[in-house]
């Protein structure tokens, strides 16, 4: 599934803050890179890129205000990462879905989260590798289960034909989950390029 992101603008020179190589999961404060976007007018967003929290702000924003927003968004993303499910949790859920809906017949080599900005998940059937976008750590558990079900079904049916959907539809919340994700992708396309986004005070969307 695509989230409608365009190519990211370049980072501002000298706009990084925090320790040199921290990540949002470390005990030390993670590094923050502030990106100035001429397309952005009324919102500030944040996402993790290669272990660095990238905060996107309007190009007109003064330096002091950028620094305040960088700290605010860093705190928010750090809290989310600390609460987020881990690869071990995803593996456990995959095993449960396999037991419930595939009679435990599926085999894979790896199930885990990965940075995927333009789709919610991927599966490499021959290698037995299933990846779910790290954006999904902010979704309700029942939607994450649908994403897993979708990718696990690809271990049996690589394409999206009738046989594939017959497998996916064994999950009872498939249609509800698909509707949720379609609405989320549509909203992300209208508002900008990140679910971790805030409107600036005094501005209407």
Short mmCIF file of N, CA and C in Angstrom, two decimals, residues 30-198:
data_model
loop_
_atom_site.label_atom_id
_atom_site.label_comp_id
_atom_site.label_asym_id
_atom_site.label_seq_id
_atom_site.Cartn_x
_atom_site.Cartn_y
_atom_site.Cartn_z
N UNK A 30 18.08 10.44 21.35
CA UNK A 30 18.40 10.16 19.95
C UNK A 30 18.75 11.43 19.18
N UNK A 31 19.46 11.25 18.11
CA UNK A 31 19.80 12.38 17.24
C UNK A 31 18.56 12.85 16.51
N UNK A 32 18.47 14.15 16.31
CA UNK A 32 17.35 14.75 15.57
C UNK A 32 17.91 15.54 14.40
N UNK A 33 17.32 15.35 13.24
CA UNK A 33 17.69 16.13 12.05
C UNK A 33 16.46 16.93 11.62
N UNK A 34 16.59 18.25 11.58
CA UNK A 34 15.50 19.12 11.18
C UNK A 34 15.58 19.37 9.68
N UNK A 35 14.48 19.11 8.98
CA UNK A 35 14.42 19.27 7.53
C UNK A 35 13.46 20.40 7.20
N UNK A 36 13.94 21.38 6.44
CA UNK A 36 13.13 22.51 6.03
C UNK A 36 12.42 22.18 4.72
N UNK A 37 11.10 22.33 4.69
CA UNK A 37 10.32 21.98 3.50
C UNK A 37 9.54 23.19 3.01
N UNK A 38 9.81 23.66 1.80
CA UNK A 38 9.04 24.80 1.26
C UNK A 38 7.59 24.43 0.96
N UNK A 39 7.30 23.13 0.81
CA UNK A 39 5.93 22.69 0.54
C UNK A 39 5.06 22.73 1.80
N UNK A 40 5.70 22.63 2.95
CA UNK A 40 4.96 22.54 4.21
C UNK A 40 4.63 23.95 4.69
N UNK A 41 3.37 24.19 5.04
CA UNK A 41 2.94 25.52 5.44
C UNK A 41 2.49 25.58 6.91
N UNK A 42 1.70 24.59 7.35
CA UNK A 42 1.06 24.71 8.65
C UNK A 42 1.29 23.51 9.55
N UNK A 43 2.15 22.59 9.17
CA UNK A 43 2.31 21.38 9.97
C UNK A 43 3.78 21.05 10.21
N UNK A 44 4.01 20.30 11.28
CA UNK A 44 5.33 19.76 11.61
C UNK A 44 5.16 18.25 11.75
N UNK A 45 6.09 17.47 11.19
CA UNK A 45 5.98 16.02 11.27
C UNK A 45 7.32 15.43 11.68
N UNK A 46 7.29 14.17 12.11
CA UNK A 46 8.52 13.48 12.52
C UNK A 46 8.43 12.02 12.12
N UNK A 47 9.58 11.47 11.76
CA UNK A 47 9.68 10.03 11.48
C UNK A 47 11.12 9.61 11.72
N UNK A 48 11.33 8.31 11.88
CA UNK A 48 12.67 7.78 12.10
C UNK A 48 13.24 7.33 10.76
N UNK A 49 14.42 7.83 10.42
CA UNK A 49 15.11 7.48 9.19
C UNK A 49 16.52 7.03 9.56
N UNK A 50 16.81 5.75 9.36
CA UNK A 50 18.14 5.21 9.67
C UNK A 50 18.56 5.52 11.10
N UNK A 51 17.64 5.39 12.04
CA UNK A 51 17.97 5.59 13.44
C UNK A 51 17.98 7.04 13.89
N UNK A 52 17.72 7.97 12.99
CA UNK A 52 17.69 9.40 13.32
C UNK A 52 16.25 9.90 13.21
N UNK A 53 15.82 10.70 14.18
CA UNK A 53 14.48 11.28 14.12
C UNK A 53 14.53 12.50 13.20
N UNK A 54 13.82 12.40 12.09
CA UNK A 54 13.78 13.48 11.10
C UNK A 54 12.52 14.30 11.34
N UNK A 55 12.71 15.56 11.70
CA UNK A 55 11.60 16.48 11.96
C UNK A 55 11.48 17.44 10.78
N UNK A 56 10.32 17.46 10.14
CA UNK A 56 10.10 18.33 8.99
C UNK A 56 9.26 19.53 9.39
N UNK A 57 9.78 20.70 9.05
CA UNK A 57 9.13 21.95 9.45
C UNK A 57 8.98 22.85 8.23
N UNK A 58 8.08 23.85 8.29
CA UNK A 58 7.98 24.82 7.20
C UNK A 58 9.27 25.62 7.04
N UNK A 59 9.57 25.99 5.81
CA UNK A 59 10.82 26.71 5.54
C UNK A 59 10.85 28.07 6.24
N UNK A 60 9.67 28.66 6.48
CA UNK A 60 9.64 29.99 7.08
C UNK A 60 9.90 30.00 8.58
N UNK A 61 9.90 28.85 9.22
CA UNK A 61 9.95 28.79 10.68
C UNK A 61 11.30 29.29 11.22
N UNK A 62 11.30 30.19 12.21
CA UNK A 62 12.55 30.69 12.81
C UNK A 62 13.32 29.57 13.50
N UNK A 63 14.63 29.78 13.64
CA UNK A 63 15.50 28.75 14.20
C UNK A 63 15.08 28.35 15.61
N UNK A 64 14.77 29.32 16.45
CA UNK A 64 14.41 29.01 17.84
C UNK A 64 13.15 28.15 17.90
N UNK A 65 12.20 28.46 17.04
CA UNK A 65 10.96 27.68 17.02
C UNK A 65 11.22 26.27 16.48
N UNK A 66 12.12 26.17 15.50
CA UNK A 66 12.49 24.84 14.98
C UNK A 66 13.06 23.97 16.10
N UNK A 67 13.92 24.58 16.92
CA UNK A 67 14.54 23.82 18.01
C UNK A 67 13.50 23.36 19.02
N UNK A 68 12.51 24.21 19.30
CA UNK A 68 11.46 23.81 20.23
C UNK A 68 10.64 22.64 19.67
N UNK A 69 10.33 22.72 18.39
CA UNK A 69 9.57 21.64 17.77
C UNK A 69 10.40 20.36 17.67
N UNK A 70 11.69 20.51 17.44
CA UNK A 70 12.56 19.32 17.37
C UNK A 70 12.53 18.57 18.70
N UNK A 71 12.61 19.30 19.81
CA UNK A 71 12.57 18.66 21.13
C UNK A 71 11.21 18.02 21.38
N UNK A 72 10.16 18.73 21.02
CA UNK A 72 8.80 18.22 21.25
C UNK A 72 8.55 16.93 20.47
N UNK A 73 8.94 16.93 19.20
CA UNK A 73 8.70 15.75 18.38
C UNK A 73 9.63 14.61 18.76
N UNK A 74 10.86 14.93 19.20
CA UNK A 74 11.76 13.89 19.67
C UNK A 74 11.16 13.18 20.89
N UNK A 75 10.62 13.96 21.82
CA UNK A 75 10.00 13.36 23.00
C UNK A 75 8.83 12.47 22.61
N UNK A 76 8.03 12.92 21.66
CA UNK A 76 6.86 12.15 21.24
C UNK A 76 7.28 10.83 20.60
N UNK A 77 8.21 10.91 19.64
CA UNK A 77 8.64 9.69 18.94
C UNK A 77 9.31 8.72 19.91
N UNK A 78 10.11 9.25 20.83
CA UNK A 78 10.78 8.39 21.80
C UNK A 78 9.77 7.64 22.66
N UNK A 79 8.72 8.32 23.08
CA UNK A 79 7.67 7.66 23.87
C UNK A 79 6.98 6.57 23.05
N UNK A 80 6.74 6.85 21.78
CA UNK A 80 6.08 5.87 20.92
C UNK A 80 6.94 4.63 20.74
N UNK A 81 8.24 4.85 20.55
CA UNK A 81 9.15 3.72 20.34
C UNK A 81 9.21 2.86 21.59
N UNK A 82 9.24 3.49 22.75
CA UNK A 82 9.30 2.72 24.00
C UNK A 82 8.05 1.87 24.20
N UNK A 83 6.90 2.37 23.70
CA UNK A 83 5.65 1.62 23.85
C UNK A 83 5.43 0.64 22.71
N UNK A 84 6.20 0.76 21.64
CA UNK A 84 5.92 -0.01 20.42
C UNK A 84 6.21 -1.50 20.61
N UNK A 85 5.45 -2.33 19.90
CA UNK A 85 5.74 -3.76 19.92
C UNK A 85 7.09 -4.05 19.28
N UNK A 86 7.72 -5.13 19.70
CA UNK A 86 9.03 -5.51 19.20
C UNK A 86 8.90 -6.64 18.18
N UNK A 87 10.02 -6.98 17.54
CA UNK A 87 10.01 -8.09 16.60
C UNK A 87 9.55 -9.38 17.27
N UNK A 88 9.92 -9.55 18.54
CA UNK A 88 9.50 -10.76 19.25
C UNK A 88 7.98 -10.83 19.38
N UNK A 89 7.36 -9.67 19.60
CA UNK A 89 5.90 -9.63 19.69
C UNK A 89 5.27 -9.98 18.34
N UNK A 90 5.88 -9.47 17.27
CA UNK A 90 5.36 -9.74 15.93
C UNK A 90 5.49 -11.22 15.60
N UNK A 91 6.61 -11.81 15.96
CA UNK A 91 6.81 -13.24 15.75
C UNK A 91 5.77 -14.06 16.51
N UNK A 92 5.50 -13.67 17.74
CA UNK A 92 4.51 -14.38 18.54
C UNK A 92 3.12 -14.29 17.91
N UNK A 93 2.76 -13.11 17.41
CA UNK A 93 1.46 -12.94 16.78
C UNK A 93 1.38 -13.74 15.48
N UNK A 94 2.49 -13.79 14.75
CA UNK A 94 2.50 -14.58 13.51
C UNK A 94 2.27 -16.06 13.81
N UNK A 95 2.89 -16.56 14.88
CA UNK A 95 2.69 -17.96 15.25
C UNK A 95 1.24 -18.24 15.62
N UNK A 96 0.62 -17.30 16.31
CA UNK A 96 -0.78 -17.47 16.70
C UNK A 96 -1.70 -17.46 15.48
N UNK A 97 -1.45 -16.55 14.54
CA UNK A 97 -2.25 -16.51 13.31
C UNK A 97 -2.05 -17.78 12.49
N UNK A 98 -0.82 -18.26 12.46
CA UNK A 98 -0.53 -19.51 11.76
C UNK A 98 -1.32 -20.67 12.37
N UNK A 99 -1.36 -20.70 13.67
CA UNK A 99 -2.09 -21.77 14.36
C UNK A 99 -3.59 -21.68 14.10
N UNK A 100 -4.12 -20.47 14.18
CA UNK A 100 -5.57 -20.29 14.06
C UNK A 100 -6.08 -20.47 12.63
N UNK A 101 -5.34 -19.93 11.67
CA UNK A 101 -5.89 -19.81 10.32
C UNK A 101 -5.19 -20.66 9.26
N UNK A 102 -4.04 -21.24 9.59
CA UNK A 102 -3.31 -22.06 8.62
C UNK A 102 -2.98 -23.45 9.16
N UNK A 103 -3.63 -23.83 10.26
CA UNK A 103 -3.38 -25.13 10.90
C UNK A 103 -1.91 -25.34 11.25
N UNK A 104 -1.18 -24.25 11.44
CA UNK A 104 0.23 -24.35 11.81
C UNK A 104 1.14 -24.84 10.71
N UNK A 105 0.70 -24.78 9.47
CA UNK A 105 1.47 -25.36 8.37
C UNK A 105 2.50 -24.40 7.77
N UNK A 106 2.38 -23.12 8.04
CA UNK A 106 3.30 -22.16 7.43
C UNK A 106 4.68 -22.26 8.07
N UNK A 107 5.70 -22.02 7.26
CA UNK A 107 7.09 -21.97 7.73
C UNK A 107 7.74 -20.70 7.19
N UNK A 108 8.51 -20.04 8.04
CA UNK A 108 9.23 -18.84 7.61
C UNK A 108 10.56 -18.79 8.33
N UNK A 109 11.44 -17.94 7.83
CA UNK A 109 12.76 -17.79 8.45
C UNK A 109 12.84 -16.54 9.32
N UNK A 110 12.04 -15.52 9.00
CA UNK A 110 12.13 -14.27 9.75
C UNK A 110 10.84 -13.47 9.62
N UNK A 111 10.37 -12.96 10.75
CA UNK A 111 9.24 -12.02 10.79
C UNK A 111 9.67 -10.85 11.65
N UNK A 112 9.54 -9.63 11.14
CA UNK A 112 9.96 -8.47 11.93
C UNK A 112 9.55 -7.16 11.29
N UNK A 113 9.82 -6.08 12.01
CA UNK A 113 9.54 -4.74 11.52
C UNK A 113 10.70 -4.25 10.65
N UNK A 114 10.38 -3.36 9.71
CA UNK A 114 11.39 -2.75 8.85
C UNK A 114 10.91 -1.37 8.45
N UNK A 115 11.85 -0.52 8.06
CA UNK A 115 11.50 0.82 7.58
C UNK A 115 10.95 0.71 6.17
N UNK A 116 9.67 0.92 6.02
CA UNK A 116 9.00 0.88 4.72
C UNK A 116 8.04 2.06 4.66
N UNK A 117 8.43 3.10 3.95
CA UNK A 117 7.63 4.32 3.94
C UNK A 117 6.47 4.26 2.96
N UNK A 118 6.55 3.39 1.96
CA UNK A 118 5.55 3.42 0.89
C UNK A 118 4.64 2.21 0.85
N UNK A 119 4.81 1.29 1.76
CA UNK A 119 3.89 0.16 1.84
C UNK A 119 3.86 -0.33 3.29
N UNK A 120 2.82 -1.09 3.60
CA UNK A 120 2.62 -1.53 4.97
C UNK A 120 3.32 -2.83 5.29
N UNK A 121 3.68 -3.58 4.28
CA UNK A 121 4.35 -4.85 4.55
C UNK A 121 4.89 -5.46 3.28
N UNK A 122 5.69 -6.51 3.43
CA UNK A 122 6.26 -7.20 2.28
C UNK A 122 6.55 -8.64 2.67
N UNK A 123 6.62 -9.50 1.65
CA UNK A 123 6.93 -10.90 1.88
C UNK A 123 7.81 -11.40 0.74
N UNK A 124 8.86 -12.11 1.07
CA UNK A 124 9.71 -12.79 0.08
C UNK A 124 9.49 -14.29 0.28
N UNK A 125 8.57 -14.89 -0.49
CA UNK A 125 8.18 -16.28 -0.24
C UNK A 125 9.33 -17.27 -0.30
N UNK A 126 10.21 -17.14 -1.29
CA UNK A 126 11.29 -18.12 -1.42
C UNK A 126 12.24 -18.08 -0.23
N UNK A 127 12.48 -16.87 0.29
CA UNK A 127 13.37 -16.73 1.45
C UNK A 127 12.63 -16.91 2.77
N UNK A 128 11.30 -16.88 2.72
CA UNK A 128 10.53 -17.00 3.96
C UNK A 128 10.67 -15.80 4.87
N UNK A 129 10.79 -14.61 4.27
CA UNK A 129 11.00 -13.38 5.05
C UNK A 129 9.74 -12.52 4.98
N UNK A 130 9.21 -12.16 6.14
CA UNK A 130 8.04 -11.30 6.24
C UNK A 130 8.45 -10.03 6.98
N UNK A 131 8.14 -8.88 6.39
CA UNK A 131 8.45 -7.60 7.01
C UNK A 131 7.19 -6.75 7.08
N UNK A 132 7.00 -6.11 8.23
CA UNK A 132 5.90 -5.18 8.44
C UNK A 132 6.50 -3.80 8.67
N UNK A 133 5.91 -2.79 8.02
CA UNK A 133 6.43 -1.42 8.16
C UNK A 133 6.44 -0.99 9.62
N UNK A 134 7.51 -0.31 10.01
CA UNK A 134 7.58 0.18 11.39
C UNK A 134 6.51 1.24 11.67
N UNK A 135 5.89 1.78 10.62
CA UNK A 135 4.76 2.68 10.83
C UNK A 135 3.60 1.97 11.51
N UNK A 136 3.55 0.64 11.33
CA UNK A 136 2.44 -0.14 11.89
C UNK A 136 2.50 -0.23 13.41
N UNK A 137 3.63 0.17 14.02
CA UNK A 137 3.71 0.12 15.48
C UNK A 137 2.74 1.10 16.12
N UNK A 138 2.19 2.02 15.33
CA UNK A 138 1.22 2.99 15.86
C UNK A 138 -0.22 2.57 15.58
N UNK A 139 -0.41 1.43 14.95
CA UNK A 139 -1.75 0.97 14.58
C UNK A 139 -2.36 0.10 15.67
N UNK A 140 -3.69 -0.03 15.68
CA UNK A 140 -4.33 -0.96 16.62
C UNK A 140 -3.85 -2.39 16.38
N UNK A 141 -3.77 -3.21 17.41
CA UNK A 141 -3.27 -4.58 17.25
C UNK A 141 -4.04 -5.39 16.22
N UNK A 142 -5.35 -5.19 16.12
CA UNK A 142 -6.13 -5.98 15.17
C UNK A 142 -5.79 -5.62 13.72
N UNK A 143 -5.34 -4.39 13.49
CA UNK A 143 -4.90 -4.01 12.14
C UNK A 143 -3.53 -4.61 11.84
N UNK A 144 -2.65 -4.61 12.84
CA UNK A 144 -1.34 -5.25 12.67
C UNK A 144 -1.52 -6.73 12.36
N UNK A 145 -2.48 -7.37 13.03
CA UNK A 145 -2.74 -8.78 12.75
C UNK A 145 -3.19 -8.98 11.30
N UNK A 146 -3.98 -8.05 10.78
CA UNK A 146 -4.37 -8.14 9.37
C UNK A 146 -3.15 -8.03 8.46
N UNK A 147 -2.27 -7.07 8.74
CA UNK A 147 -1.06 -6.91 7.93
C UNK A 147 -0.24 -8.20 7.94
N UNK A 148 -0.10 -8.79 9.11
CA UNK A 148 0.61 -10.07 9.21
C UNK A 148 -0.10 -11.15 8.41
N UNK A 149 -1.42 -11.23 8.54
CA UNK A 149 -2.19 -12.24 7.82
C UNK A 149 -2.00 -12.08 6.32
N UNK A 150 -2.00 -10.84 5.85
CA UNK A 150 -1.80 -10.55 4.44
C UNK A 150 -0.46 -11.07 3.95
N UNK A 151 0.60 -10.77 4.70
CA UNK A 151 1.93 -11.18 4.27
C UNK A 151 2.15 -12.68 4.47
N UNK A 152 1.60 -13.26 5.52
CA UNK A 152 1.73 -14.70 5.72
C UNK A 152 1.05 -15.47 4.59
N UNK A 153 -0.07 -14.95 4.11
CA UNK A 153 -0.77 -15.61 3.01
C UNK A 153 0.10 -15.67 1.75
N UNK A 154 1.00 -14.69 1.60
CA UNK A 154 1.90 -14.69 0.44
C UNK A 154 2.90 -15.84 0.49
N UNK A 155 3.12 -16.42 1.65
CA UNK A 155 3.99 -17.60 1.73
C UNK A 155 3.37 -18.77 0.98
N UNK A 156 2.04 -18.75 0.83
CA UNK A 156 1.32 -19.79 0.10
C UNK A 156 0.98 -19.34 -1.31
N UNK A 157 0.48 -18.11 -1.41
CA UNK A 157 0.04 -17.54 -2.69
C UNK A 157 0.81 -16.25 -2.95
N UNK A 158 1.84 -16.27 -3.80
CA UNK A 158 2.65 -15.06 -4.03
C UNK A 158 1.86 -13.90 -4.64
N UNK A 159 0.85 -14.20 -5.45
CA UNK A 159 0.07 -13.14 -6.09
C UNK A 159 -1.13 -12.72 -5.27
N UNK A 160 -2.01 -11.92 -5.90
CA UNK A 160 -3.21 -11.42 -5.23
C UNK A 160 -4.47 -11.97 -5.88
N UNK A 161 -4.42 -13.22 -6.30
CA UNK A 161 -5.55 -13.86 -6.94
C UNK A 161 -6.60 -14.33 -5.94
N UNK A 162 -7.65 -15.00 -6.44
CA UNK A 162 -8.73 -15.48 -5.56
C UNK A 162 -8.23 -16.39 -4.44
N UNK A 163 -7.25 -17.24 -4.74
CA UNK A 163 -6.72 -18.13 -3.71
C UNK A 163 -6.08 -17.37 -2.57
N UNK A 164 -5.39 -16.28 -2.92
CA UNK A 164 -4.76 -15.45 -1.90
C UNK A 164 -5.81 -14.84 -0.97
N UNK A 165 -6.83 -14.22 -1.57
CA UNK A 165 -7.84 -13.55 -0.75
C UNK A 165 -8.69 -14.54 0.04
N UNK A 166 -8.82 -15.75 -0.47
CA UNK A 166 -9.52 -16.77 0.31
C UNK A 166 -8.77 -17.05 1.61
N UNK A 167 -7.44 -17.05 1.54
CA UNK A 167 -6.64 -17.25 2.75
C UNK A 167 -6.73 -16.04 3.68
N UNK A 168 -6.57 -14.85 3.12
CA UNK A 168 -6.59 -13.63 3.94
C UNK A 168 -7.93 -13.47 4.64
N UNK A 169 -9.00 -13.79 3.94
CA UNK A 169 -10.34 -13.59 4.50
C UNK A 169 -10.68 -14.57 5.62
N UNK A 170 -9.78 -15.48 5.91
CA UNK A 170 -9.97 -16.30 7.11
C UNK A 170 -9.87 -15.44 8.37
N UNK A 171 -9.15 -14.34 8.26
CA UNK A 171 -9.06 -13.41 9.39
C UNK A 171 -10.36 -12.61 9.44
N UNK A 172 -11.13 -12.68 10.50
CA UNK A 172 -12.47 -12.09 10.51
C UNK A 172 -12.52 -10.57 10.41
N UNK A 173 -11.42 -9.88 10.70
CA UNK A 173 -11.42 -8.41 10.65
C UNK A 173 -10.73 -7.87 9.41
N UNK A 174 -10.67 -8.68 8.36
CA UNK A 174 -9.98 -8.27 7.13
C UNK A 174 -10.61 -7.02 6.52
N UNK A 175 -11.91 -7.02 6.27
CA UNK A 175 -12.54 -5.88 5.61
C UNK A 175 -12.46 -4.63 6.47
N UNK A 176 -12.66 -4.79 7.75
CA UNK A 176 -12.57 -3.64 8.65
C UNK A 176 -11.15 -3.07 8.65
N UNK A 177 -10.16 -3.93 8.66
CA UNK A 177 -8.76 -3.48 8.66
C UNK A 177 -8.40 -2.80 7.36
N UNK A 178 -8.85 -3.35 6.24
CA UNK A 178 -8.56 -2.73 4.95
C UNK A 178 -9.18 -1.34 4.86
N UNK A 179 -10.40 -1.20 5.36
CA UNK A 179 -11.04 0.11 5.37
C UNK A 179 -10.29 1.10 6.25
N UNK A 180 -9.80 0.63 7.38
CA UNK A 180 -9.03 1.48 8.29
C UNK A 180 -7.77 1.99 7.60
N UNK A 181 -7.05 1.09 6.93
CA UNK A 181 -5.80 1.47 6.28
C UNK A 181 -6.05 2.37 5.09
N UNK A 182 -7.11 2.12 4.33
CA UNK A 182 -7.43 2.99 3.20
C UNK A 182 -7.73 4.40 3.68
N UNK A 183 -8.49 4.51 4.77
CA UNK A 183 -8.79 5.83 5.31
C UNK A 183 -7.53 6.52 5.83
N UNK A 184 -6.65 5.75 6.47
CA UNK A 184 -5.42 6.31 7.00
C UNK A 184 -4.51 6.81 5.88
N UNK A 185 -4.38 6.01 4.81
CA UNK A 185 -3.56 6.42 3.68
C UNK A 185 -4.13 7.66 3.01
N UNK A 186 -5.46 7.72 2.90
CA UNK A 186 -6.09 8.88 2.29
C UNK A 186 -5.85 10.13 3.12
N UNK A 187 -5.99 9.99 4.44
CA UNK A 187 -5.75 11.12 5.33
C UNK A 187 -4.30 11.58 5.27
N UNK A 188 -3.37 10.62 5.23
CA UNK A 188 -1.95 10.98 5.15
C UNK A 188 -1.66 11.71 3.85
N UNK A 189 -2.31 11.31 2.76
CA UNK A 189 -2.10 11.99 1.49
C UNK A 189 -2.63 13.40 1.49
N UNK A 190 -3.71 13.64 2.24
CA UNK A 190 -4.28 14.99 2.30
C UNK A 190 -3.48 15.91 3.22
N UNK A 191 -3.01 15.36 4.35
CA UNK A 191 -2.37 16.20 5.37
C UNK A 191 -0.89 16.40 5.14
N UNK A 192 -0.23 15.47 4.49
CA UNK A 192 1.21 15.57 4.33
C UNK A 192 1.80 14.20 4.13
N UNK A 193 2.89 13.92 4.83
CA UNK A 193 3.60 12.68 4.57
C UNK A 193 3.94 11.89 5.82
N UNK A 194 3.29 12.18 6.92
CA UNK A 194 3.63 11.45 8.13
C UNK A 194 2.45 11.42 9.08
N UNK A 195 2.18 10.25 9.71
CA UNK A 195 1.14 10.22 10.72
C UNK A 195 1.55 10.94 12.00
N UNK A 196 2.86 11.14 12.21
CA UNK A 196 3.34 11.89 13.37
C UNK A 196 3.42 13.36 13.00
N UNK A 197 2.26 13.99 12.87
CA UNK A 197 2.20 15.34 12.35
C UNK A 197 1.31 16.19 13.24
N UNK A 198 1.69 17.45 13.40
CA UNK A 198 0.88 18.37 14.19
C UNK A 198 0.68 19.65 13.40
#
